[in-house]
Tab-separated table of C-alpha atoms in Angstrom:
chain	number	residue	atom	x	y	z
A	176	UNK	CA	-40.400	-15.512	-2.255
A	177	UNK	CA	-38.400	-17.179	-3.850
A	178	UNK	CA	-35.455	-20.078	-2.546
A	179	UNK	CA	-32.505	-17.738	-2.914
A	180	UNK	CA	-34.443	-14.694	-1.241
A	181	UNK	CA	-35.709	-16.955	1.207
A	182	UNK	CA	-31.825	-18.304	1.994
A	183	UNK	CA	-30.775	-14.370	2.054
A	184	UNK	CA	-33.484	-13.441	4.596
A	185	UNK	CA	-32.356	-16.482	7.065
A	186	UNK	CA	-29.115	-15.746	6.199
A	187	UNK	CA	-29.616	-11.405	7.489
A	188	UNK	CA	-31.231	-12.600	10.245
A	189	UNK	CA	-28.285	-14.598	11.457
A	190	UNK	CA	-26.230	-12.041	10.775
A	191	UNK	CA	-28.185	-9.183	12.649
A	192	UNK	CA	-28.357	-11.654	15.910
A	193	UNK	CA	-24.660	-11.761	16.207
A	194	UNK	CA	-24.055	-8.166	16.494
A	195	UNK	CA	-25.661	-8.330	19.872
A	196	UNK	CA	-24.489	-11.652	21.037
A	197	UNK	CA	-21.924	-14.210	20.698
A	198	UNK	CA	-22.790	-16.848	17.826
A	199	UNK	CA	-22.409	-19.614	19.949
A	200	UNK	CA	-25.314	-18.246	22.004
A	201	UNK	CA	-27.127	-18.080	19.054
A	202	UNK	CA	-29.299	-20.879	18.530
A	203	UNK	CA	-32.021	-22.336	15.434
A	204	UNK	CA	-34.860	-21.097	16.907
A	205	UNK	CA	-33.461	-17.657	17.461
A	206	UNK	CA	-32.601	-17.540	13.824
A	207	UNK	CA	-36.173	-18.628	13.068
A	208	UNK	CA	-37.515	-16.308	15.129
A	209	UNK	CA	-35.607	-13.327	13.827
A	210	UNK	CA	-36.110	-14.160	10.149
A	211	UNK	CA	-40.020	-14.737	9.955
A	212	UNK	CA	-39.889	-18.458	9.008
A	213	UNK	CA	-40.530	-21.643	10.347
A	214	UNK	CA	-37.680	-24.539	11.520
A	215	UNK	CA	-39.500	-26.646	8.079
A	216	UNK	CA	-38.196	-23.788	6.319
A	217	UNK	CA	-34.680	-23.625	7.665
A	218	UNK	CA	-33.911	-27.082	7.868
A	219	UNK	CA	-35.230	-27.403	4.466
A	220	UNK	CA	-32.615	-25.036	3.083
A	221	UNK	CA	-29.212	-25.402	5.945
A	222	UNK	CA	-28.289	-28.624	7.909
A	223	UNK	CA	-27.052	-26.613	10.647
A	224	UNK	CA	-26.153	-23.077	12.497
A	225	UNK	CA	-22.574	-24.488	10.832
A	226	UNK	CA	-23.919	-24.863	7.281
A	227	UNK	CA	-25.574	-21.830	7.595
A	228	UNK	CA	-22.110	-19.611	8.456
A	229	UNK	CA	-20.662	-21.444	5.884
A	230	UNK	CA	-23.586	-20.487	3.440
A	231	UNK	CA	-23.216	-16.685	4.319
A	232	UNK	CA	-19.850	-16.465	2.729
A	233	UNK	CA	-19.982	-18.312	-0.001
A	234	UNK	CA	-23.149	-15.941	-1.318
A	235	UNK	CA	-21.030	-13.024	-0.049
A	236	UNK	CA	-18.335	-14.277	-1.962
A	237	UNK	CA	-19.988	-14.694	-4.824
A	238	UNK	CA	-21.536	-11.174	-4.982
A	239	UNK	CA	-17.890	-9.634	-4.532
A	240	UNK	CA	-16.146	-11.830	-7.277
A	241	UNK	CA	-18.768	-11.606	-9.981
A	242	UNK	CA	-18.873	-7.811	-9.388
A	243	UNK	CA	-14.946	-7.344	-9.836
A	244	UNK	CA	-13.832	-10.439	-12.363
A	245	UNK	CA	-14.862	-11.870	-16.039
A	246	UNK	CA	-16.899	-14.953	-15.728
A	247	UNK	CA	-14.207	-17.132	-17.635
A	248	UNK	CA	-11.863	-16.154	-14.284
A	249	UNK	CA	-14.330	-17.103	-11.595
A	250	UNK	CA	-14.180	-20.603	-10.656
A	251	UNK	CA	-16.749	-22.723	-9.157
A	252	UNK	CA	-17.064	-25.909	-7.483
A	253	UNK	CA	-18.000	-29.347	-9.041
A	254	UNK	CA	-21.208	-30.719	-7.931
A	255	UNK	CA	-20.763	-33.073	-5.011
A	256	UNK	CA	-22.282	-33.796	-1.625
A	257	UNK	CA	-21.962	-30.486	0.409
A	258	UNK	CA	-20.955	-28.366	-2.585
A	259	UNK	CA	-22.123	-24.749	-3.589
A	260	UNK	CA	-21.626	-25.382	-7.218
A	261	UNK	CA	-24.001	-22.530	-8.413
A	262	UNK	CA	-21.445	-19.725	-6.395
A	263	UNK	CA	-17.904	-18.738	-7.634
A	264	UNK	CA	-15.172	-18.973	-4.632
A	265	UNK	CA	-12.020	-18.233	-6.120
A	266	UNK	CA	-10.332	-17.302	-9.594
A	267	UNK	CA	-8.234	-18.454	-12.040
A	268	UNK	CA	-5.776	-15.626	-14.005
A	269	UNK	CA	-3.054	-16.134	-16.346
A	270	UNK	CA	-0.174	-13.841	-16.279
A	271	UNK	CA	1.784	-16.400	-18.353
A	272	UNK	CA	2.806	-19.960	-19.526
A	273	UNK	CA	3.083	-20.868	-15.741
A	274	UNK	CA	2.865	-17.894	-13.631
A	275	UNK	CA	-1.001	-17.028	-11.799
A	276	UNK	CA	-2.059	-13.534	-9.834
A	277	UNK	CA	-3.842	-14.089	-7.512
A	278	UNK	CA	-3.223	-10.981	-5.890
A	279	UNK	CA	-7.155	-9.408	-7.325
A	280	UNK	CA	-8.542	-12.541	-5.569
A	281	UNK	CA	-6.526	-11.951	-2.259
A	282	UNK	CA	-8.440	-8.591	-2.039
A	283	UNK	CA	-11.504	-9.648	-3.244
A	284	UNK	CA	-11.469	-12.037	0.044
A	285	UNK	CA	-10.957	-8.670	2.091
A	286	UNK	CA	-13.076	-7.180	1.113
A	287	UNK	CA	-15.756	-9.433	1.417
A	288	UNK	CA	-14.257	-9.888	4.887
A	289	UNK	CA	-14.362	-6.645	5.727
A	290	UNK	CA	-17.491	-5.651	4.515
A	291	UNK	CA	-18.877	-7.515	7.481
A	292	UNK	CA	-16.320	-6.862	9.279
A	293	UNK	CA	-17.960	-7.650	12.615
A	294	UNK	CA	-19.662	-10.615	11.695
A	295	UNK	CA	-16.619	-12.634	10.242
A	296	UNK	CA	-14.247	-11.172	13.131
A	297	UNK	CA	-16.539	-13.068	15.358
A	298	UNK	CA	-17.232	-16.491	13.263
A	299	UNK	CA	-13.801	-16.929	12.687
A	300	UNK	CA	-12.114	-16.798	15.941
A	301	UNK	CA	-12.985	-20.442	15.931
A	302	UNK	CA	-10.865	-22.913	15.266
A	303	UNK	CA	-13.411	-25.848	15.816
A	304	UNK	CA	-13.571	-28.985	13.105
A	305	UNK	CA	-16.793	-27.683	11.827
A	306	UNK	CA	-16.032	-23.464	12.249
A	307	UNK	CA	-15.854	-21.354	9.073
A	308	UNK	CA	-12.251	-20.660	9.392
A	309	UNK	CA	-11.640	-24.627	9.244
A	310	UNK	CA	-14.098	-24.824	5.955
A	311	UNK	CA	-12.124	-22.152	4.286
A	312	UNK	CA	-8.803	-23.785	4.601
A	313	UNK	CA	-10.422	-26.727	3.338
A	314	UNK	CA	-12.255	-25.084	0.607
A	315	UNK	CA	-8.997	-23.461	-0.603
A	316	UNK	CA	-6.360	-25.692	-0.023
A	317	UNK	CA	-7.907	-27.948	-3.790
A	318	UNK	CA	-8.022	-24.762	-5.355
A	319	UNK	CA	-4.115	-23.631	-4.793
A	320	UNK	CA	-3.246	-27.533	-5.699
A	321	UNK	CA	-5.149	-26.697	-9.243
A	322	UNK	CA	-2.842	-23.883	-9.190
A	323	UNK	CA	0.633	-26.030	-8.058
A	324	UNK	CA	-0.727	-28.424	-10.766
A	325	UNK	CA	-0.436	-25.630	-13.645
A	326	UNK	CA	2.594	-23.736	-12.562
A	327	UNK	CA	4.357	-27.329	-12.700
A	328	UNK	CA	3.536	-27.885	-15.866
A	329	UNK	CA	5.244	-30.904	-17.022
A	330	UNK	CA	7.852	-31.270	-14.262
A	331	UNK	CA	6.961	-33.478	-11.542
A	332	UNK	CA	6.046	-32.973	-7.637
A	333	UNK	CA	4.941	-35.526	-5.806
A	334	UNK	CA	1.221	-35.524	-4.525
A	335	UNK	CA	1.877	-35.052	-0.338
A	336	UNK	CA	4.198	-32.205	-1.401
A	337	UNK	CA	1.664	-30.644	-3.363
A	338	UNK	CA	-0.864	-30.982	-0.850
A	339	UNK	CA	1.824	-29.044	2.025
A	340	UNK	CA	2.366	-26.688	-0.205
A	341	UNK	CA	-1.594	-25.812	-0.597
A	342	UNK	CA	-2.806	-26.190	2.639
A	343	UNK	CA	0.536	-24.390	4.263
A	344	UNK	CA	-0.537	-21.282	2.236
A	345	UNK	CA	-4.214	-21.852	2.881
A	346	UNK	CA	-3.861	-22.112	6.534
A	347	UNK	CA	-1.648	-19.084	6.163
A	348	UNK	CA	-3.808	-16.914	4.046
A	349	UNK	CA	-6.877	-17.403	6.308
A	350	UNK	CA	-5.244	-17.042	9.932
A	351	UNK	CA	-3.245	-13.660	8.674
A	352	UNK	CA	-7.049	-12.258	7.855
A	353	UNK	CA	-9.010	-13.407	10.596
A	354	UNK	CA	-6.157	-12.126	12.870
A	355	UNK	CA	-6.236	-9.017	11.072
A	356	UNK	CA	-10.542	-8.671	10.932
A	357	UNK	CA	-10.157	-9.214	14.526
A	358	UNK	CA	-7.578	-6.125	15.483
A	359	UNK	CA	-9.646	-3.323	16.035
A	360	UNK	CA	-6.435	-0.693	15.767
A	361	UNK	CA	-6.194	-2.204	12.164
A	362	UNK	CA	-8.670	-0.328	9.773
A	363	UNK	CA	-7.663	-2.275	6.365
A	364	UNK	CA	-6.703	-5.835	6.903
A	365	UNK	CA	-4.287	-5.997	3.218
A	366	UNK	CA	-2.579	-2.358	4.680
A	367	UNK	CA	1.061	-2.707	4.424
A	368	UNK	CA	1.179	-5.992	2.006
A	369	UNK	CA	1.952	-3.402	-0.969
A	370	UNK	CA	4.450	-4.797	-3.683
A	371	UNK	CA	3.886	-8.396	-1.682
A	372	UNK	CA	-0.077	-9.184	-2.589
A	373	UNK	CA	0.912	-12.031	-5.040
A	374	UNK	CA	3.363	-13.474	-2.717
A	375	UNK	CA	1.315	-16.775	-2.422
A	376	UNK	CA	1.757	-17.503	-6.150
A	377	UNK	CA	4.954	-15.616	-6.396
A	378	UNK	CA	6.399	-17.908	-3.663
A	379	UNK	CA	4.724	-21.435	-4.863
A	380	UNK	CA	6.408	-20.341	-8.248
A	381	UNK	CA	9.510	-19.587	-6.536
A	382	UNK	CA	9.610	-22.783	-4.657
A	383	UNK	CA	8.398	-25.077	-7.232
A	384	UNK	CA	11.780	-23.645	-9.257
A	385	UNK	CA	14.322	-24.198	-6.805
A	386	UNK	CA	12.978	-27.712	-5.950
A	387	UNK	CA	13.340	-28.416	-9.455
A	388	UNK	CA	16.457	-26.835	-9.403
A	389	UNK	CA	18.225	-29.089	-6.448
A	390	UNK	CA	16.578	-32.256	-8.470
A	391	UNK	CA	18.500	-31.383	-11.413
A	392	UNK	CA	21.915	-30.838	-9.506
């Protein structure tokens, strides 16, 4: 079996275990247990329960954005400590000289949610320094400054207000879905956002133009 396979079959196991108990209850051994390996094995493959959660969606991630979008869209990260360089998380589409939808990857992120809908309704209630909800505001937040970065252009914002800007609509995008994931009366967490689903880029765009526009008068 190979690494990947190996990461999957930890990674099911973990899964399977929290739809019968909370995932704070829900310790190494357990996971080891459940999956057929040894705590070499894990440990050789996840720091932590934490790195582990955080592992799960990324790979689910991956699988929903290369299924749906052209490689040249799918962005990845760089190679660093802690990075998953070798799985897309977000994407990157043109709609002009400085204008971006990312309305496709909005719903690819449901969907992924949603296809586990139980699982991620659970890890994400957390708002803990080291919780999934807290790495994907922090995993997002560089990618929407990439994005500030090219709808500027060549006018000029300075770096803390590019850095509200990303993480206000990070925090925002990720809070509105785990809220959503964990309604039970809601059946599709993007229901009702209709003409709206590019409203993060729509408003960053908007925003960047009237800033610009109160500089220039």
């Amino acid at each position: 079996m190979g690494s990947a396979d190996t990461m999957k079959l930890i990674g099911d196991a973990f899964v399977e275990l929290a739809a019968h108990r909370p995932v704070e209850k829900i310790s190494v051994s357990d996971v080891v247990s459940a999956s057929g390996k040894n705590r070499k094995t894990f440990y050789y493959h996840f720091e932590d329960k934490s790195h582990l959660i955080r592992w799960i969606f990324r790979d689910d991630m991956a699988r929903t954005l290369r299924g749906q979008f052209e490689e040249n869209q799918l962005v990845y990260e760089s190679e660093t400590e802690g990075s998953m360089p070798d799985l897309p998380y977000y994407t990157f589409k043109k709609t002009g000289i400085r204008s971006l939808d990312g309305s496709q990857f909005v719903c690819a992120l449901a969907t992924t949610l949603q296809e586990k809908r139980g699982y991620y309704a659970k890890v994400l209630r957390s708002n803990a320094p080291d919780s999934l909800r807290a790495y994907l505001i922090a995993l997002y937040t560089p990618a929407l400054e990439h994005d500030i970065d090219f709808i500027l252009s060549n006018r000029s914002l300075n770096k803390e207000a590019v850095r509200f800007l990303a993480r206000f609509y990070a925090g925002g995008l990720v809070t509105y879905l785990a809220d959503r994931l964990a309604d039970p009366s809601i059946h599709d967490i993007l229901s009702g956002i209709g003409p709206f689903d590019n409203i993060i880029h729509d408003s960053i765009e908007h925003e960047i133009k009237e800033q610009q526009f109160r500089r220039v008068f």
